[in-house]
Structure formats: structure tokens, C-alpha cells
XYZ file of C-alpha atoms in Angstrom:
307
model
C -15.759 -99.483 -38.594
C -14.878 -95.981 -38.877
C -17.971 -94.918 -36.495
C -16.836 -97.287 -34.170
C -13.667 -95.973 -34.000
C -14.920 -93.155 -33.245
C -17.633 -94.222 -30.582
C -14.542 -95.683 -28.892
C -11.961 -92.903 -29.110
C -14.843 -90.294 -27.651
C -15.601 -93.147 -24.442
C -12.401 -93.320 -23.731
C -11.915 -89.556 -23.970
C -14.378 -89.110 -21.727
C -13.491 -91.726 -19.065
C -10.132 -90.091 -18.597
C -11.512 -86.573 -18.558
C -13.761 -87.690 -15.700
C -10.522 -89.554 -14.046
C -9.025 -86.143 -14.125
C -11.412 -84.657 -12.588
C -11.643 -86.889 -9.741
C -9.605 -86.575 -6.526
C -7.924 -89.647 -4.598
C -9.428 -88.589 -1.449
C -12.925 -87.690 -3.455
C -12.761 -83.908 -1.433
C -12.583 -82.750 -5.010
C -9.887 -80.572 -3.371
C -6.696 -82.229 -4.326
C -3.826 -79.671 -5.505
C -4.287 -77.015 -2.215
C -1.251 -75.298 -1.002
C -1.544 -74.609 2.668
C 0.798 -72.609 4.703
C 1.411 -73.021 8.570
C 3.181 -70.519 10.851
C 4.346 -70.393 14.259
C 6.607 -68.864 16.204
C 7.136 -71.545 18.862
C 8.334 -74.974 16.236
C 10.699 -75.748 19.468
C 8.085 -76.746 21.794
C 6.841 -80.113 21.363
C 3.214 -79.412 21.941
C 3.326 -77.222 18.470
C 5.595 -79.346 16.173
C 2.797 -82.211 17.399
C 0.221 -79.749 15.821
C 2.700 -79.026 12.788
C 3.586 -82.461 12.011
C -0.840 -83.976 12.428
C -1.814 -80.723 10.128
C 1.216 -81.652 7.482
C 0.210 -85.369 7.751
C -3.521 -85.099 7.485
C -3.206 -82.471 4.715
C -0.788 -84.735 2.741
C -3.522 -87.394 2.500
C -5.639 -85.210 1.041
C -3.249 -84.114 -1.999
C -2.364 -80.809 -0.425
C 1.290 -79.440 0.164
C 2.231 -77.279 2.918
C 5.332 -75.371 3.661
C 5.759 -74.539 7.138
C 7.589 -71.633 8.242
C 9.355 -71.473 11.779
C 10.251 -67.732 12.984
C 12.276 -69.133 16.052
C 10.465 -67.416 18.619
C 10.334 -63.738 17.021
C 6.820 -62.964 16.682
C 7.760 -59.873 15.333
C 9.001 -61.806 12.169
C 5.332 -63.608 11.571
C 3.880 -60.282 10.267
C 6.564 -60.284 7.028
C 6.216 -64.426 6.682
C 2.708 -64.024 6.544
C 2.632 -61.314 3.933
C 5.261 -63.956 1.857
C 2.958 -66.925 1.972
C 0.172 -64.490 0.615
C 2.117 -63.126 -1.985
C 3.215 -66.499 -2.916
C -0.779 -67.211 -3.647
C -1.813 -70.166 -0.934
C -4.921 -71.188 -0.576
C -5.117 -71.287 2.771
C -2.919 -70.037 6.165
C -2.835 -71.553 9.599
C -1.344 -69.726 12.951
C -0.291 -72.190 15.011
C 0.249 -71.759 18.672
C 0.331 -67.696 17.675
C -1.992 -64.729 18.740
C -3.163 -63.388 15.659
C -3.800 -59.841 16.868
C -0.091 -59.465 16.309
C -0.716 -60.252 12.694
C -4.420 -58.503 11.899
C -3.654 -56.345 9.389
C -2.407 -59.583 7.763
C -5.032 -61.483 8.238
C -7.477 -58.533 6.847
C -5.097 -58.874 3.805
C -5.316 -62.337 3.310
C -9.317 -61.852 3.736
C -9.191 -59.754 1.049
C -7.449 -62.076 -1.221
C -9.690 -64.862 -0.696
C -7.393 -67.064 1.305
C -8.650 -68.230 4.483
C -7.067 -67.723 7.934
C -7.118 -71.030 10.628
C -5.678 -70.862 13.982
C -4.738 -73.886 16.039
C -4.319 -73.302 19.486
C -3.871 -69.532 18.794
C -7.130 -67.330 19.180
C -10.044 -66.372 17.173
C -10.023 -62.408 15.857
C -12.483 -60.995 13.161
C -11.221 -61.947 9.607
C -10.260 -65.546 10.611
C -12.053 -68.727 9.249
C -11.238 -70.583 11.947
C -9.609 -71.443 15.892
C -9.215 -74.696 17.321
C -7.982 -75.315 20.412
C -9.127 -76.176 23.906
C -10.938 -73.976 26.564
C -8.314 -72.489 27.853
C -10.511 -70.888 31.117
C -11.915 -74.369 31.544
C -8.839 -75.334 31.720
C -7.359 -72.855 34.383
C -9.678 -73.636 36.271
C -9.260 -77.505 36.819
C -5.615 -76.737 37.629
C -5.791 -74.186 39.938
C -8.464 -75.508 41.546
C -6.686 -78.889 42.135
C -3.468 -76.450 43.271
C -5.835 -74.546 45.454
C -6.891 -77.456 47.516
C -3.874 -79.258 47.460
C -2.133 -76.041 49.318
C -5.079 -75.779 51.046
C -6.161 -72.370 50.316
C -3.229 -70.745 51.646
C 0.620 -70.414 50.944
C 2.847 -68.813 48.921
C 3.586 -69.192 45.164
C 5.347 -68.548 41.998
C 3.569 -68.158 38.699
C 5.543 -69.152 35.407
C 3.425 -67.315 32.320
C 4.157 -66.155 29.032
C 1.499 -63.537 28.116
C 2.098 -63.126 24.368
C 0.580 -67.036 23.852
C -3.274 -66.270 23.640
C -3.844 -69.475 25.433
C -1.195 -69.039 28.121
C -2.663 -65.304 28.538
C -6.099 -66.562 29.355
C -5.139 -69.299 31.626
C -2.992 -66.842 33.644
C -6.144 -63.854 33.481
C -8.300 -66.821 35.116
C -5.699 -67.495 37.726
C -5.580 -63.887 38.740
C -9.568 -64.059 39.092
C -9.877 -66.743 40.940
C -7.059 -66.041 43.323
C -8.808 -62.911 44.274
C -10.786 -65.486 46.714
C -8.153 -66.813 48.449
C -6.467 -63.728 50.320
C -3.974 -66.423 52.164
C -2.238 -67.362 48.717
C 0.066 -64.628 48.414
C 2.107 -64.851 44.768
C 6.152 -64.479 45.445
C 6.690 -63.071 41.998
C 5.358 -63.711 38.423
C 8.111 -64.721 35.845
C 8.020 -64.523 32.396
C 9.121 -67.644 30.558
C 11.478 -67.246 27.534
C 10.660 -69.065 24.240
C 12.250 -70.744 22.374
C 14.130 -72.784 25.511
C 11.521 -73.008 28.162
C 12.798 -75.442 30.600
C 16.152 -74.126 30.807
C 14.521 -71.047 31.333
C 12.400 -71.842 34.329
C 14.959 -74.439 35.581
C 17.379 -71.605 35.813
C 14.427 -68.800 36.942
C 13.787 -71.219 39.556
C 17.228 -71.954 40.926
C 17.152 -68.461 41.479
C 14.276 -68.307 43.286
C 15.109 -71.116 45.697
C 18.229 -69.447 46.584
C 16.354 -66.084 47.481
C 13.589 -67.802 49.085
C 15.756 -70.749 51.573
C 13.433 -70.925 54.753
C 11.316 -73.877 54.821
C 7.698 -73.440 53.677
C 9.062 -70.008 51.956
C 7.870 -71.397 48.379
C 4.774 -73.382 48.741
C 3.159 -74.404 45.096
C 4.744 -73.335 41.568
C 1.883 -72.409 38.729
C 3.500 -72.933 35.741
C 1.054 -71.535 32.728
C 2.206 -74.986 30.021
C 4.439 -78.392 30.589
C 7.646 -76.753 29.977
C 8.080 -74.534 32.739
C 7.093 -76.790 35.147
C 8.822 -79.248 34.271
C 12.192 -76.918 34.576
C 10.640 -75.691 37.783
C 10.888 -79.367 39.127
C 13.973 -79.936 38.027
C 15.641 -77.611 40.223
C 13.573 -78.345 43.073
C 15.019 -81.766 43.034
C 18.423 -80.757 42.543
C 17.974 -78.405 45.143
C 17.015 -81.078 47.814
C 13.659 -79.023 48.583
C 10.568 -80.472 49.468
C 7.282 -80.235 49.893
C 7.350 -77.345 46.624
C 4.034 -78.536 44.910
C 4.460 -77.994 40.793
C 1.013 -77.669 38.164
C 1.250 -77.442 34.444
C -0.923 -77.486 31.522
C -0.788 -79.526 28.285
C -0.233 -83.181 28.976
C 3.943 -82.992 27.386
C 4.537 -87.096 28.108
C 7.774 -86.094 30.085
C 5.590 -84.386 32.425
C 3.231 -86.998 32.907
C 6.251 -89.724 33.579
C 7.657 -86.891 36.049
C 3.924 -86.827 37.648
C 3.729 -90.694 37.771
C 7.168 -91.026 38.906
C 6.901 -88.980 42.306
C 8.572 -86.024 40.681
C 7.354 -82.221 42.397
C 5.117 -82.105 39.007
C 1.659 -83.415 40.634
C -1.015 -82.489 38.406
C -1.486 -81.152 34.475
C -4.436 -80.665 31.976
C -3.477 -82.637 28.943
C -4.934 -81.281 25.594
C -5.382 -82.860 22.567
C -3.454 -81.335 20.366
C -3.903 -83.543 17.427
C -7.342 -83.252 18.131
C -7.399 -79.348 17.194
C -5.507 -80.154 14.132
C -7.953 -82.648 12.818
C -10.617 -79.970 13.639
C -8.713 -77.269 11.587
C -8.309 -80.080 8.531
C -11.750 -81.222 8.540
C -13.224 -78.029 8.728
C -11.035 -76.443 5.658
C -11.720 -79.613 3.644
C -15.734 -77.978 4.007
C -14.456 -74.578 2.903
C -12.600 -76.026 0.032
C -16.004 -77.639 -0.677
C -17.938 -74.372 -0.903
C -19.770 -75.296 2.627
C -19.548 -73.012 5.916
C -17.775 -73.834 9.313
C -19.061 -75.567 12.177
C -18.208 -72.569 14.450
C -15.372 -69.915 14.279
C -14.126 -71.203 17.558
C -14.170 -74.923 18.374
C -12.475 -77.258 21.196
C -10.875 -80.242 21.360
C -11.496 -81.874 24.718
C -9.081 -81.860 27.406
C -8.389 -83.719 30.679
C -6.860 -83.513 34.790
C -4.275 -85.933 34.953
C -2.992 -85.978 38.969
C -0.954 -88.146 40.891
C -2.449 -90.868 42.655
């Protein structure tokens, strides 16, 4: 009886060591403390990235505390150094271009904690980027602005270069208006962040007062949603017509505005949950001890127009 005892107590020992050392989504990987940053937690496209990457990573066991800097990038370089002090096990720059945080990111190399970007950029040191292709991109809008003006015209670019995706959209803009010498650009405007459509709404109220003859503004390139979406609401409040608008992302208030006969005509929408599940996926296989797919990967995006 004794052995038995015995037999029993050491099987059942056993069973719950092995329970312990299973995880509930069987990554082996449960327990991971993952830290997201951003600068830009006001626009929707980001907190849609936030909110899939603290979803998806909750399913798997991990936590994740998410820090906001409010649109001072400035600010991301001390957060960052925080969240490595603090241990993690893993960091992702969302929406961010991580050049302003490399020494960072060499740090956190160092350390052993890995570096993911999601919509941000890919720099040496990094795991990781997901987003979309950002030239490819570019240049399904401004083509589809470019024939819609018909190569000629004048117009108004809406950018914000410190977003590495915004930055390269713009850069192919420049290059490919270089062929069209009857496009001349009014003015570029940077777009302020946090409050981007109030921004260009009241950017571009300006500019329709300083530009009032008819045909004076042809086309507004706006370099994500946000601005053009401000852009169109002043043309409409304005009364002006015939002001052609372009975005990038796919925001669902510009596609209602683009369905609904609004000035917005045409946007690129990305998936943005896509690059997320990209980013989680792939650290699930560096949790596992396996290498990445690629250090830059993207999430497919489409032209939606009016019809």
C-alpha cells in the first residue's frame, strides 16, 4: 500500500509539473511583457494598431502597457529607455520613425529585448517593421490624382515629414511630379499632430481665402485620411467646387465622405490590423527561438475611388 502511495503521489506530481509547464495558447510563451509606443495614440489609424497588438497579445498570456507621448516625439527617447529599464521582453514603435530613437533601440539590442515597428520603419538593430509599401502606395494615389486633373493644375500638398511612412509617400510625390511640369504645387503645409483635421480644416480655410479665383486650387494631396478629410471640410463650407481631395489610409469617415459625393474622391486603405497580426505572429517565432520571416514585411493595401 505504501508503494502505491507513493506510485500515485509521484504521477500526480508529475502531471501537474507538466500542466505548469504548458501554455493555454501552447506558444510555450505565456507570461511576456510587451511594451508599445507611439507618439500619435490620437489618430485612429494607430489606436486601431494599439488596440489589435493589445488584443492579439492578450490571447496569448502576454501583458502590455502602452505608453502615449501625445505627439512629442522628443519624449519617446526617455519612455523607451523606462520600458527597458523596467525589463520587457519585447518593444514595439508604433506609427514612429525609429531613427529618432536609435541609440535606444541599440540599447535595447544589447539587452536582449527585441525592437518591432508597426507602420514605423525598419533601421539596423530592429527585429522587425510591418506596415504597407508606402511608395506603392504613393503611387496609386497620385497617379489616380494625376489623371483625374489631367496632368495639369495647381495643388496643395498636406505632409507631415517626421512619420516615416508619410515621409516616403510625400518623397515619391515629389519624384513623380517632376514629369508633369503643368502641376505646379501652391504651397506644402505641414500638418500638426495630435489634431489633424482641425489642423488642415483650418490650414485650408486659409488657403481658400488667399487663393479665391476659380480654378486657383485645383487638387489637394493630403499625405493620410486626416488631412484630407479637414481639407474637405472647408471646401464645402466654403461653397468651392470642383477642388479634387486624395488621402491615404482607408479612415471609414473618409470612405463615407468618398461614397457620399464629398471633395474626398479617392484613398489607399491599409490594413492596419493586418501589420499588427504580422508583428504578433512573427514575435510569437522569436519567443520560440525561430528567426523572422523578413525584417520588413507588408500588409496589403488597396485604391478605393468614387464611382
Amino acid at each position: 500500500m505504501k508503494r502505491l502511495v507513493i506510485i500515485v503521489t509521484a504521477f500526480v506530481l508529475l502531471v501537474t509539473l507538466s500542466a505548469c509547464g504548458q501554455k493555454s495558447d501552447g506558444s510555450g510563451e505565456e507570461g511576456k511583457k510587451i511594451a508599445i509606443l507611439t507618439p500619435f495614440l490620437s489618430s485612429v489609424t494607430t489606436k486601431q494598431m494599439v488596440d489589435t497588438l493589445e488584443k492579439l497579445a492578450g490571447e496569448k498570456g502576454w501583458s502590455t502597457n502602452t505608453i502615449d507621448t501625445n505627439g512629442d516625439v522628443g519624449a519617446l527617447a526617455s519612455r523607451m529607455e523606462d520600458v527597458i529599464s523596467s525589463n520587457v521582453d519585447a518593444i514595439v514603435l508604433v506609427s514612429t520613425d525609429p531613427n529618432q530613437v536609435k541609440s535606444q533601440i541599440k540599447m535595447a539590442k544589447e539587452k536582449g529585448i527585441h525592437v518591432f515597428g508597426s507602420d514605423a520603419s525598419y533601421i539596423d538593430g530592429m527585429t522587425l517593421n510591418a506596415t504597407s509599401d508606402n511608395a506603392e502606395m504613393s503611387k496609386l494615389i497620385t497617379g489616380y490624382l494625376i489623371e483625374q486633373i489631367g496632368e495639369e493644375g495647381n495643388l496643395i500638398v498636406f505632409t507631415h515629414r517626421p512619420h516615416p511612412g508619410v515621409l516616403k509617400r510625400t518623397e515619391v510625390l515629389d519624384e513623380m511630379l517632376k514629369d508633369y511640369p503643368n502641376i505646379h504645387v501652391i504651397t506644402e503645409q505641414e500638418i500638426k499632430v495630435p489634431g489633424p483635421i482641425e489642423n488642415a480644416r483650418q490650414q485650408m480655410e486659409n488657403l481658400l481665402l488667399a487663393n479665391k479665383e476659380e480654378g486657383s486650387i485645383t487638387a489637394v494631396w493630403a499625405g493620410w485620411d486626416e488631412p484630407a478629410i479637414g481639407a474637405a471640410q472647408a471646401i464645402e463650407a466654403a461653397g468651392r467646387e470642383g477642388i479634387i481631395v486624395t488621402g491615404i489610409d482607408g479612415n471609414s469617415q473618409a470612405i463615407v465622405m468618398i461614397e457620399t459625393g464629398a471633395p474626398i474622391k479617392a484613398t489607399v486603405r491599409q490594413n492596419f490590423e493586418g501589420m499588427a497580426d504580422i508583428v504578433m505572429e512573427q514575435m510569437e517565432k522569436v519567443f520560440n527561438g525561430q528567426e523572422v520571416d523578413s525584417t520588413e514585411m507588408y500588409a496589403p493595401a488597396e485604391l478605393i475611388k468614387e464611382k
